[in-house]
Short mmCIF file of N, CA and C in Angstrom, two decimals:
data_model
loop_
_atom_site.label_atom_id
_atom_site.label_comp_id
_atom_site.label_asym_id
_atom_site.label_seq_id
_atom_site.Cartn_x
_atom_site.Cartn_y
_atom_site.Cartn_z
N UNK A 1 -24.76 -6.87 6.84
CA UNK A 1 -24.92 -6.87 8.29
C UNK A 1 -25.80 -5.70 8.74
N UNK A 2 -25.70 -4.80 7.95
CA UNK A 2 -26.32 -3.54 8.20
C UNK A 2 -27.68 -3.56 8.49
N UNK A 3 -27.82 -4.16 7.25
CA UNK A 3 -29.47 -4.52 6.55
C UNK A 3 -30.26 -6.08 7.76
N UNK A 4 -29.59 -6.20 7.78
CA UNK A 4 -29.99 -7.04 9.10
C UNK A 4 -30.49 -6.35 10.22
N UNK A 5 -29.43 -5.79 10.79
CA UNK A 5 -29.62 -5.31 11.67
C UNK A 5 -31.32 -4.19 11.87
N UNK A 6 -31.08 -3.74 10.91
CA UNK A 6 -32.20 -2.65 10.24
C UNK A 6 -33.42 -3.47 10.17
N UNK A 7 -33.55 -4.99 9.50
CA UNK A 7 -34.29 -5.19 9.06
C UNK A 7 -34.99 -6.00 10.48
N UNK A 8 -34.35 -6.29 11.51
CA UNK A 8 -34.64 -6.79 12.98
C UNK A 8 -35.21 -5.72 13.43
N UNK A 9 -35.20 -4.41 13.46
CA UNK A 9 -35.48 -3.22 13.74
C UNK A 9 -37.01 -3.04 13.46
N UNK A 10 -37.28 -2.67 12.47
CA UNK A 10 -38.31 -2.80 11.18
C UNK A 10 -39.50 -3.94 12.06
N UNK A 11 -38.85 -4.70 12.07
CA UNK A 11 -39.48 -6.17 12.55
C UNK A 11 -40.19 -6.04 14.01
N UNK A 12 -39.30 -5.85 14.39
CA UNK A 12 -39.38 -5.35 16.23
C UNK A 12 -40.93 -3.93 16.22
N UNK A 13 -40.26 -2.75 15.19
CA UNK A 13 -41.12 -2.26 15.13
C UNK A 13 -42.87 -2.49 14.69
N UNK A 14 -42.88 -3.18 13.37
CA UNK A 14 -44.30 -3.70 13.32
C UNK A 14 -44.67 -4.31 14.38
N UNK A 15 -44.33 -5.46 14.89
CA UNK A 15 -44.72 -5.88 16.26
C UNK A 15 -45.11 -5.45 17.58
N UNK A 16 -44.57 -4.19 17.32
CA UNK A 16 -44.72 -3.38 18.79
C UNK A 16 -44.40 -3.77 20.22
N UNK A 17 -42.56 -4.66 19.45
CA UNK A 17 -42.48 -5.35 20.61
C UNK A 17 -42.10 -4.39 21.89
N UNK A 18 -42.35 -5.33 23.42
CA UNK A 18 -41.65 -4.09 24.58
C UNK A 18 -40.23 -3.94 24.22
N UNK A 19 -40.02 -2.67 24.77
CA UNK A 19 -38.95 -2.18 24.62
C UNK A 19 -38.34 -1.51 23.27
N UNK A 20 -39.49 -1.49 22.77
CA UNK A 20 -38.75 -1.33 21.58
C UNK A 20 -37.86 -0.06 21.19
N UNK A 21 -38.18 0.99 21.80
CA UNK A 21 -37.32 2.36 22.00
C UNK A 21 -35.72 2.04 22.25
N UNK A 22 -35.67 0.89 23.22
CA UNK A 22 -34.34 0.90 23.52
C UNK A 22 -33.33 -0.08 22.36
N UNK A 23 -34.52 -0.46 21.66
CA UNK A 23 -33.49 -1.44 20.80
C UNK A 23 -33.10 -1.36 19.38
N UNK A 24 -33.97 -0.13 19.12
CA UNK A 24 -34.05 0.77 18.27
C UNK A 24 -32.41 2.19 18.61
N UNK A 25 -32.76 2.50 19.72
CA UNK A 25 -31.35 3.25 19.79
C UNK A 25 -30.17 2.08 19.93
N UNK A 26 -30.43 0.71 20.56
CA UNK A 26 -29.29 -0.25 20.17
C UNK A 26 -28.68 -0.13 19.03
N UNK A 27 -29.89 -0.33 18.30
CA UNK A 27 -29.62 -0.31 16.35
C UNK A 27 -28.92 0.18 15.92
N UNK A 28 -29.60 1.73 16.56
CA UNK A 28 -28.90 2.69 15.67
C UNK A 28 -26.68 2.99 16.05
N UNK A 29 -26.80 2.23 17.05
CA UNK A 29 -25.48 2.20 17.56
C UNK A 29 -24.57 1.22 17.06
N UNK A 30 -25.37 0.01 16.78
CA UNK A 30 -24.76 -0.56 16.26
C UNK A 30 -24.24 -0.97 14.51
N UNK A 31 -25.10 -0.12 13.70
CA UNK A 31 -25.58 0.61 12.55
C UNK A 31 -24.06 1.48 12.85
N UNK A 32 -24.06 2.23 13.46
CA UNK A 32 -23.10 3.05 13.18
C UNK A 32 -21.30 2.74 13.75
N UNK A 33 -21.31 1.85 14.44
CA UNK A 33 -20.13 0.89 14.61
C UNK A 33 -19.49 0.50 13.58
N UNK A 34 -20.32 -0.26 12.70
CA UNK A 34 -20.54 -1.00 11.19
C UNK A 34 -19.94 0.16 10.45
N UNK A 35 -20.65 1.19 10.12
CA UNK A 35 -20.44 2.04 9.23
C UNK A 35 -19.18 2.70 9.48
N UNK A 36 -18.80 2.62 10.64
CA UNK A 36 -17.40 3.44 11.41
C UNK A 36 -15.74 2.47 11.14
N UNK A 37 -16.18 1.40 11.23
CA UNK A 37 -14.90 0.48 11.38
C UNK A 37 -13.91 0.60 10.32
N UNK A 38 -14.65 0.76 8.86
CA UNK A 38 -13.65 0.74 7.81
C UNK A 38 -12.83 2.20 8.27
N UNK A 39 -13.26 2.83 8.33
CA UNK A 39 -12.89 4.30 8.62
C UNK A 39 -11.75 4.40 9.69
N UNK A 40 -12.07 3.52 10.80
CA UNK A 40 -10.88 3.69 11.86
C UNK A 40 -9.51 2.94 11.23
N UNK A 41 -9.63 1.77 10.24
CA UNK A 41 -8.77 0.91 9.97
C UNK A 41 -7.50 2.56 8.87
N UNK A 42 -8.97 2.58 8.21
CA UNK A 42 -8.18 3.74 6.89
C UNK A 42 -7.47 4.91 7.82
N UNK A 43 -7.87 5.06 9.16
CA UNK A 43 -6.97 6.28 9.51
C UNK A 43 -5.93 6.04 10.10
N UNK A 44 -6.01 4.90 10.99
CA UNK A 44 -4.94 4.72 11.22
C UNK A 44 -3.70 3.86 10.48
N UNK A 45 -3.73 3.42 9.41
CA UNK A 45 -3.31 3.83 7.92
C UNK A 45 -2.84 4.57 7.84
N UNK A 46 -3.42 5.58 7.20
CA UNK A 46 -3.19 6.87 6.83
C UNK A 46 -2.38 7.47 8.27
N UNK A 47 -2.37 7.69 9.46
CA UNK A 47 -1.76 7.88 10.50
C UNK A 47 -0.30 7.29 10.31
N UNK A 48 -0.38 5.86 9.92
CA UNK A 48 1.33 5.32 9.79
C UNK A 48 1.37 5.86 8.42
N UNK A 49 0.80 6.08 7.67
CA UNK A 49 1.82 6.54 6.37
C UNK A 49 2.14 7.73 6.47
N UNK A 50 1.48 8.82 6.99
CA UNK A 50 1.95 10.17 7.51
C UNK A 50 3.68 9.75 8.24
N UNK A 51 4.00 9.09 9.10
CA UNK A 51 4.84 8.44 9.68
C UNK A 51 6.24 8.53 8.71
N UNK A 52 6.02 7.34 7.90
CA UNK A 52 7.00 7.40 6.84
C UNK A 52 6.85 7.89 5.54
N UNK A 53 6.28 8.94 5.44
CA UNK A 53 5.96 9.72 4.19
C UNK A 53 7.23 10.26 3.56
N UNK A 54 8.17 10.83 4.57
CA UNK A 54 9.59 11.74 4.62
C UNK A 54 10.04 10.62 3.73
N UNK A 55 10.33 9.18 4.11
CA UNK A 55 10.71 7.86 3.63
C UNK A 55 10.32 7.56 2.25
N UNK A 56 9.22 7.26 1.89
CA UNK A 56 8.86 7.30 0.56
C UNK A 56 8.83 8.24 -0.16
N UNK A 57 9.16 9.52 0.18
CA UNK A 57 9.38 10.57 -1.11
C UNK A 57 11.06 10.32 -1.19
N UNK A 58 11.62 9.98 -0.23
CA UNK A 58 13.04 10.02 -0.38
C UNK A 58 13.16 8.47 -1.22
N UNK A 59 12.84 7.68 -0.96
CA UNK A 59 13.22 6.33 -2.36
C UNK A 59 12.62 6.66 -3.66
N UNK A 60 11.41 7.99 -3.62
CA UNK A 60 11.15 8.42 -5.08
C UNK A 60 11.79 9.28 -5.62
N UNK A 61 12.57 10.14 -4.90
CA UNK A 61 14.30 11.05 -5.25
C UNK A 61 15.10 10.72 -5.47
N UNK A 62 15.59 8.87 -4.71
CA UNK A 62 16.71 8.57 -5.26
C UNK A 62 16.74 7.27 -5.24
N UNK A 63 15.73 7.08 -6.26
CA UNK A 63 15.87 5.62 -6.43
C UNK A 63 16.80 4.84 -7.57
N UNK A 64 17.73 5.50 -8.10
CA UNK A 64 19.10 5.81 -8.78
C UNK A 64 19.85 5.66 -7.58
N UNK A 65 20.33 5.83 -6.85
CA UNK A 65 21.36 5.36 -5.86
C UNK A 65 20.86 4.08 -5.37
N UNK A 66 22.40 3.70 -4.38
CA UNK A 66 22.55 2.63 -3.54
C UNK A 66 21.84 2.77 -2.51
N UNK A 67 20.29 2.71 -2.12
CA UNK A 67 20.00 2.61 -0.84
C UNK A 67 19.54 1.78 0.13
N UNK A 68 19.82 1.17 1.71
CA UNK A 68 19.45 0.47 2.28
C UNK A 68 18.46 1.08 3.15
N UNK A 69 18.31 -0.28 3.69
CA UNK A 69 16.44 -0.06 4.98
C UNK A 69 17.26 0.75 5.41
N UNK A 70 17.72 0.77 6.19
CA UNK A 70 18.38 1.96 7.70
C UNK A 70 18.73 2.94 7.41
N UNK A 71 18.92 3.39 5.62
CA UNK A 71 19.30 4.80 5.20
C UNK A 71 18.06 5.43 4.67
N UNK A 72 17.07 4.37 4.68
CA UNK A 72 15.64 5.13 4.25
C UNK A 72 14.86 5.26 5.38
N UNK A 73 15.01 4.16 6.57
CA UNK A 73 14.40 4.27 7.48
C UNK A 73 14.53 5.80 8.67
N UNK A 74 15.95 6.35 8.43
CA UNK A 74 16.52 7.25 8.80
C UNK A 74 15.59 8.35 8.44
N UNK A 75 15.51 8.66 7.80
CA UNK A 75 14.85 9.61 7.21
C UNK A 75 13.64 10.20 7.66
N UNK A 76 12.94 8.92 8.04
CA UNK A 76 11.40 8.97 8.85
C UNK A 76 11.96 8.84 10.70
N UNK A 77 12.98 8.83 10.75
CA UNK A 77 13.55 8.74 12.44
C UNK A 77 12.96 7.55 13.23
N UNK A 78 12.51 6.69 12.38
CA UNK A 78 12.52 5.58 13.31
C UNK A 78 13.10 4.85 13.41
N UNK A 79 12.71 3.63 14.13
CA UNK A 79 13.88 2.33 13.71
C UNK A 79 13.64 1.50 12.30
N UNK A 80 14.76 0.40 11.81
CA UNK A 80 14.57 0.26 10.81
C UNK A 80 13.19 -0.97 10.45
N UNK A 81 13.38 -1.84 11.76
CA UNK A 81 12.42 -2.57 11.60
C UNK A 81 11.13 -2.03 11.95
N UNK A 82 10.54 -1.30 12.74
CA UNK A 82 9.61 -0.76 13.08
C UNK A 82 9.09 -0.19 10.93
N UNK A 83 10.23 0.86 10.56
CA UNK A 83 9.77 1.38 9.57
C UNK A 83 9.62 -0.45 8.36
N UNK A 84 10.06 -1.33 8.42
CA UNK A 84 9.50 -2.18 7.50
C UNK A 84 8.09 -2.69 7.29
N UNK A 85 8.23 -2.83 9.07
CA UNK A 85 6.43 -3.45 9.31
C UNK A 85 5.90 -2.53 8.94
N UNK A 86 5.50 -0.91 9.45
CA UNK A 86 4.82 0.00 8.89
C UNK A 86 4.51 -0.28 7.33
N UNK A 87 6.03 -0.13 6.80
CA UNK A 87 5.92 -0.05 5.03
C UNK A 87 5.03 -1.30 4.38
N UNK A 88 5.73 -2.55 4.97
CA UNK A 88 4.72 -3.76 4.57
C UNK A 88 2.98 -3.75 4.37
N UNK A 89 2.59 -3.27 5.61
CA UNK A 89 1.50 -2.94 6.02
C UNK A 89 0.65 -1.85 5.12
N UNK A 90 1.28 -0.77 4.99
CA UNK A 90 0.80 0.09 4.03
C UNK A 90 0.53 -0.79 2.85
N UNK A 91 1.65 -0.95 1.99
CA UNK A 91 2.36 -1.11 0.58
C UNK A 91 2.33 -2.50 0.23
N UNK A 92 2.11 -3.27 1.15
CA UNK A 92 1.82 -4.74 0.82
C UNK A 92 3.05 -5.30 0.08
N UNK A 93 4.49 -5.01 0.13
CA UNK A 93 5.72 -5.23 0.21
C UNK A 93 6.91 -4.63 0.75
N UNK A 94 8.35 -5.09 0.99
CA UNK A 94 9.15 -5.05 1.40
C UNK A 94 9.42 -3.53 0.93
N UNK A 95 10.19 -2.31 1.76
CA UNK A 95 10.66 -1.38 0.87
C UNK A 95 11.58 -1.73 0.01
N UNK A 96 12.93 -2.71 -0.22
CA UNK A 96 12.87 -3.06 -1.31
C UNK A 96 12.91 -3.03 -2.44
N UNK A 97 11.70 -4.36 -2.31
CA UNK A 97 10.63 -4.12 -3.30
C UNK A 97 10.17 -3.10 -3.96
N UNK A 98 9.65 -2.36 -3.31
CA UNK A 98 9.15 -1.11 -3.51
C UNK A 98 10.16 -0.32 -4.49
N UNK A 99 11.20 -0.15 -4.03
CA UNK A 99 12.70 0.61 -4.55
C UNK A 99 12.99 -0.25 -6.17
N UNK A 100 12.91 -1.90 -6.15
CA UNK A 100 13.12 -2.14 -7.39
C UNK A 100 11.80 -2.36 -8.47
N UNK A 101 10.44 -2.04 -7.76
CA UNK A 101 9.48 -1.99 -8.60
C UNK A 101 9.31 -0.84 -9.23
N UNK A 102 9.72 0.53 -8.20
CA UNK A 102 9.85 1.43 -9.04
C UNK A 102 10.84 1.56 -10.43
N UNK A 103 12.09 1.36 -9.64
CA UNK A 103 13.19 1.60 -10.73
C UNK A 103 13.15 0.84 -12.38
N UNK A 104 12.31 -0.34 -11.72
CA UNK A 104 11.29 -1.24 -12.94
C UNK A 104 10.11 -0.43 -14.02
N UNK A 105 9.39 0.29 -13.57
CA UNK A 105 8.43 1.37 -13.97
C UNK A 105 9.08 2.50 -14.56
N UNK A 106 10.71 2.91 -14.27
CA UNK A 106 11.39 3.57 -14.84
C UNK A 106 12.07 3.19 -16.33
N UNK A 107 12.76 2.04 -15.73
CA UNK A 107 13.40 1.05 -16.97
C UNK A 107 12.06 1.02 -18.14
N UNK A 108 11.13 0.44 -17.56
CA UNK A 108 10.15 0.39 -18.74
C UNK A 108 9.80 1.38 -19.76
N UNK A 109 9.57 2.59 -19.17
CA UNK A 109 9.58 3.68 -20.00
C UNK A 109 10.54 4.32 -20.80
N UNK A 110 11.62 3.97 -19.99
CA UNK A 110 12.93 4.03 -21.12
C UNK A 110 13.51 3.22 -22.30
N UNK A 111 12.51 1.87 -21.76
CA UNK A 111 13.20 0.90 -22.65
C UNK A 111 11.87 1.23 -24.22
N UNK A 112 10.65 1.59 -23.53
CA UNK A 112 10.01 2.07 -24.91
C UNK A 112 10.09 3.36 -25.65
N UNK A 113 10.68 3.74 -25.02
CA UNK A 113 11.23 5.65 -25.79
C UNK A 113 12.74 4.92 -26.44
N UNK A 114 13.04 4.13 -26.49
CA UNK A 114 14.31 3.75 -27.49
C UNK A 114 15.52 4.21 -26.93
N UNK A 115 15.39 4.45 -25.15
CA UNK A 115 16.44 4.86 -24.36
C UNK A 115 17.98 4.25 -25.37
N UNK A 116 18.91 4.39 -25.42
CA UNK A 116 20.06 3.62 -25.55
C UNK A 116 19.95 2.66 -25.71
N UNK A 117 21.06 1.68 -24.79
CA UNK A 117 21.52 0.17 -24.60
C UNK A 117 20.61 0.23 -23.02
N UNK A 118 20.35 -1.31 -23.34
CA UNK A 118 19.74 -2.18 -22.04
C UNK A 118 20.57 -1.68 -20.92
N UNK A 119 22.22 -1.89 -21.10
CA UNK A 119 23.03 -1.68 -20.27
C UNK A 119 23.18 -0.40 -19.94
N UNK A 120 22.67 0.73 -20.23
CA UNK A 120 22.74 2.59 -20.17
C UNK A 120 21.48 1.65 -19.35
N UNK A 121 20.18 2.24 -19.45
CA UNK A 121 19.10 1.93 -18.41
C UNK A 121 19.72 1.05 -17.78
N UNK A 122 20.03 0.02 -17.56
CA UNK A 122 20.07 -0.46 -16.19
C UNK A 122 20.43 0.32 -15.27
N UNK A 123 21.87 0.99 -15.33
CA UNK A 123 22.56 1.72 -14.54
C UNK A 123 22.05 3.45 -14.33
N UNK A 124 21.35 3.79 -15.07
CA UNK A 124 20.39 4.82 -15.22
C UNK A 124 19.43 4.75 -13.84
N UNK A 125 18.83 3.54 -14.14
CA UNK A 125 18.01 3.19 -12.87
C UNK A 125 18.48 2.77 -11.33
N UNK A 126 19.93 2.49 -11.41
CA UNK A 126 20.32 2.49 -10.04
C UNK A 126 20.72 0.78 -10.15
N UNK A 127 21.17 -0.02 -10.78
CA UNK A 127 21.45 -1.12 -11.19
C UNK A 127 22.94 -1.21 -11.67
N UNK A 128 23.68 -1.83 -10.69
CA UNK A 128 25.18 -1.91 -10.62
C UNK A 128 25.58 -3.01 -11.97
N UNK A 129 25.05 -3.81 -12.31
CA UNK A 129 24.94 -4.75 -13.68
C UNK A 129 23.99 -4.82 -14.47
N UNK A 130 24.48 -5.13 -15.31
CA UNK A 130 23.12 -5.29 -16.75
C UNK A 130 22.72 -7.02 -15.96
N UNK A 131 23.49 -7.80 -15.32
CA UNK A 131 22.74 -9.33 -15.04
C UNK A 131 21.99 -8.77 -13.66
N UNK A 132 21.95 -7.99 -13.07
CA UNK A 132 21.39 -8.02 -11.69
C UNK A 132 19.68 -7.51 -12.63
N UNK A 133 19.57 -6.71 -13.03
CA UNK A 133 18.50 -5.26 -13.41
C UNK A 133 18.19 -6.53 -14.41
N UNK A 134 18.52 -7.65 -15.26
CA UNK A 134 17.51 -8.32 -16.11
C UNK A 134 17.28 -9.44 -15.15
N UNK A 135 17.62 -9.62 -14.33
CA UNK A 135 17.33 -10.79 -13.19
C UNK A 135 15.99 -10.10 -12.50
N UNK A 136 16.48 -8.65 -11.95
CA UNK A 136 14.69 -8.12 -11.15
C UNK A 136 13.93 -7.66 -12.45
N UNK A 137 14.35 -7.61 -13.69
CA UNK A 137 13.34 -7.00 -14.73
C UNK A 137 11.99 -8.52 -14.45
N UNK A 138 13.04 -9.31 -14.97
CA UNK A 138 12.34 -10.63 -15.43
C UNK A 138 11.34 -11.16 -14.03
N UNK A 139 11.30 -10.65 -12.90
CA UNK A 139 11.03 -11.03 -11.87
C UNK A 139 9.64 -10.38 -11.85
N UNK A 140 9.27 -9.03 -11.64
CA UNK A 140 8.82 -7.91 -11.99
C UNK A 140 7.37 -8.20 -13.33
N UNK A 141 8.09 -8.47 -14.73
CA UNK A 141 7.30 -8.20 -15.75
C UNK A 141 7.18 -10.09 -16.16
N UNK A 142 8.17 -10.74 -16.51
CA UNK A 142 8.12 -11.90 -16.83
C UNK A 142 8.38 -12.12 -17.90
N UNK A 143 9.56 -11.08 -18.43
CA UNK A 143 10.61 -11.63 -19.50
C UNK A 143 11.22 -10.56 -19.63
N UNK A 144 12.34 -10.83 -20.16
CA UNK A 144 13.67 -10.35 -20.18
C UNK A 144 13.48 -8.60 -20.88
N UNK A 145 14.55 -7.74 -20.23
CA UNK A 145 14.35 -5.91 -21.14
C UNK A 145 14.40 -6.32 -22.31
N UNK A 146 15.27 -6.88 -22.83
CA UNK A 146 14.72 -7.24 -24.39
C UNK A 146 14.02 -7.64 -25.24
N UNK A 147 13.88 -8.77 -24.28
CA UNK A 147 12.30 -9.04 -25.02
C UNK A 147 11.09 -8.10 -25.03
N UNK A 148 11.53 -7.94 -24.03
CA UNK A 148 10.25 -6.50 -23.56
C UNK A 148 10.20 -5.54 -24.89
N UNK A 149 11.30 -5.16 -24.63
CA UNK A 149 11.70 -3.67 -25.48
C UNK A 149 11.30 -4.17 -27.05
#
């Protein structure tokens, strides 16, 4: 789009069409709109993740416990749904998600260092059963900690 724009410019200029001063500073305005937009999207981004930042370091402290939206959402002082849409938006899933993909990234590394039993990691990771933690393993990777391991 850029190059378009530029290249109408260019064009305008050989021609010596009228006006051309003013459509030339058009250009250049609109040249820089273009170049600006990704930038406003990424800050204000970055603006909501500043937001719930408090939030996501706290599900990376204790993502071994029992935690729900409203006890993580707490954290960042907002409400709980407000903090989901934010998180979605960022993270491109549910927090959650988020909470059992990590604890997944944990399991994994334990299950290749020769951690124990399947059943020690599960509960290591914050997994009240060995059937719940191979139900989100398998969800996650696409076959079972054992097979994995």
């Amino acid at each position: 789009e850029i190059l378009k724009i530029y290249n109408e410019l260019e064009y305008s200029r050989l021609l010596k069409q009228p006006f051309y001063n003013m459509k030339c500073i058009s250009g250049a305005y609109q040249i820089l709109l273009k170049m600006m937009k990704p930038l406003k999207s990424e800050y204000a981004l970055s603006s909501k993740y500043n937001r719930i930042k408090p939030s996501v370091e706290y599900i990376a402290k204790n993502y071994t416990k029992n935690l729900s939206n409203d006890e993580i959402s707490s954290v960042s002082g907002i409400s709980t749904v407000y903090f989901r849409k934010i998180f979605t938006e960022i993270f491109g899933m549910s927090p959650m998600k988020y909470l059992h993909k990590i604890r997944i990234e944990k399991a994994k590394e334990m299950l290749a260092s020769d951690y124990s039993s399947i059943e020690d990691v599960a509960l290591t990771v914050g997994y009240g059963s060995i059937y719940h933690f191979s139900k989100v393993f398998k969800q996650f990777i696409g076959v079972s900690p054992s097979r994995w391991r």
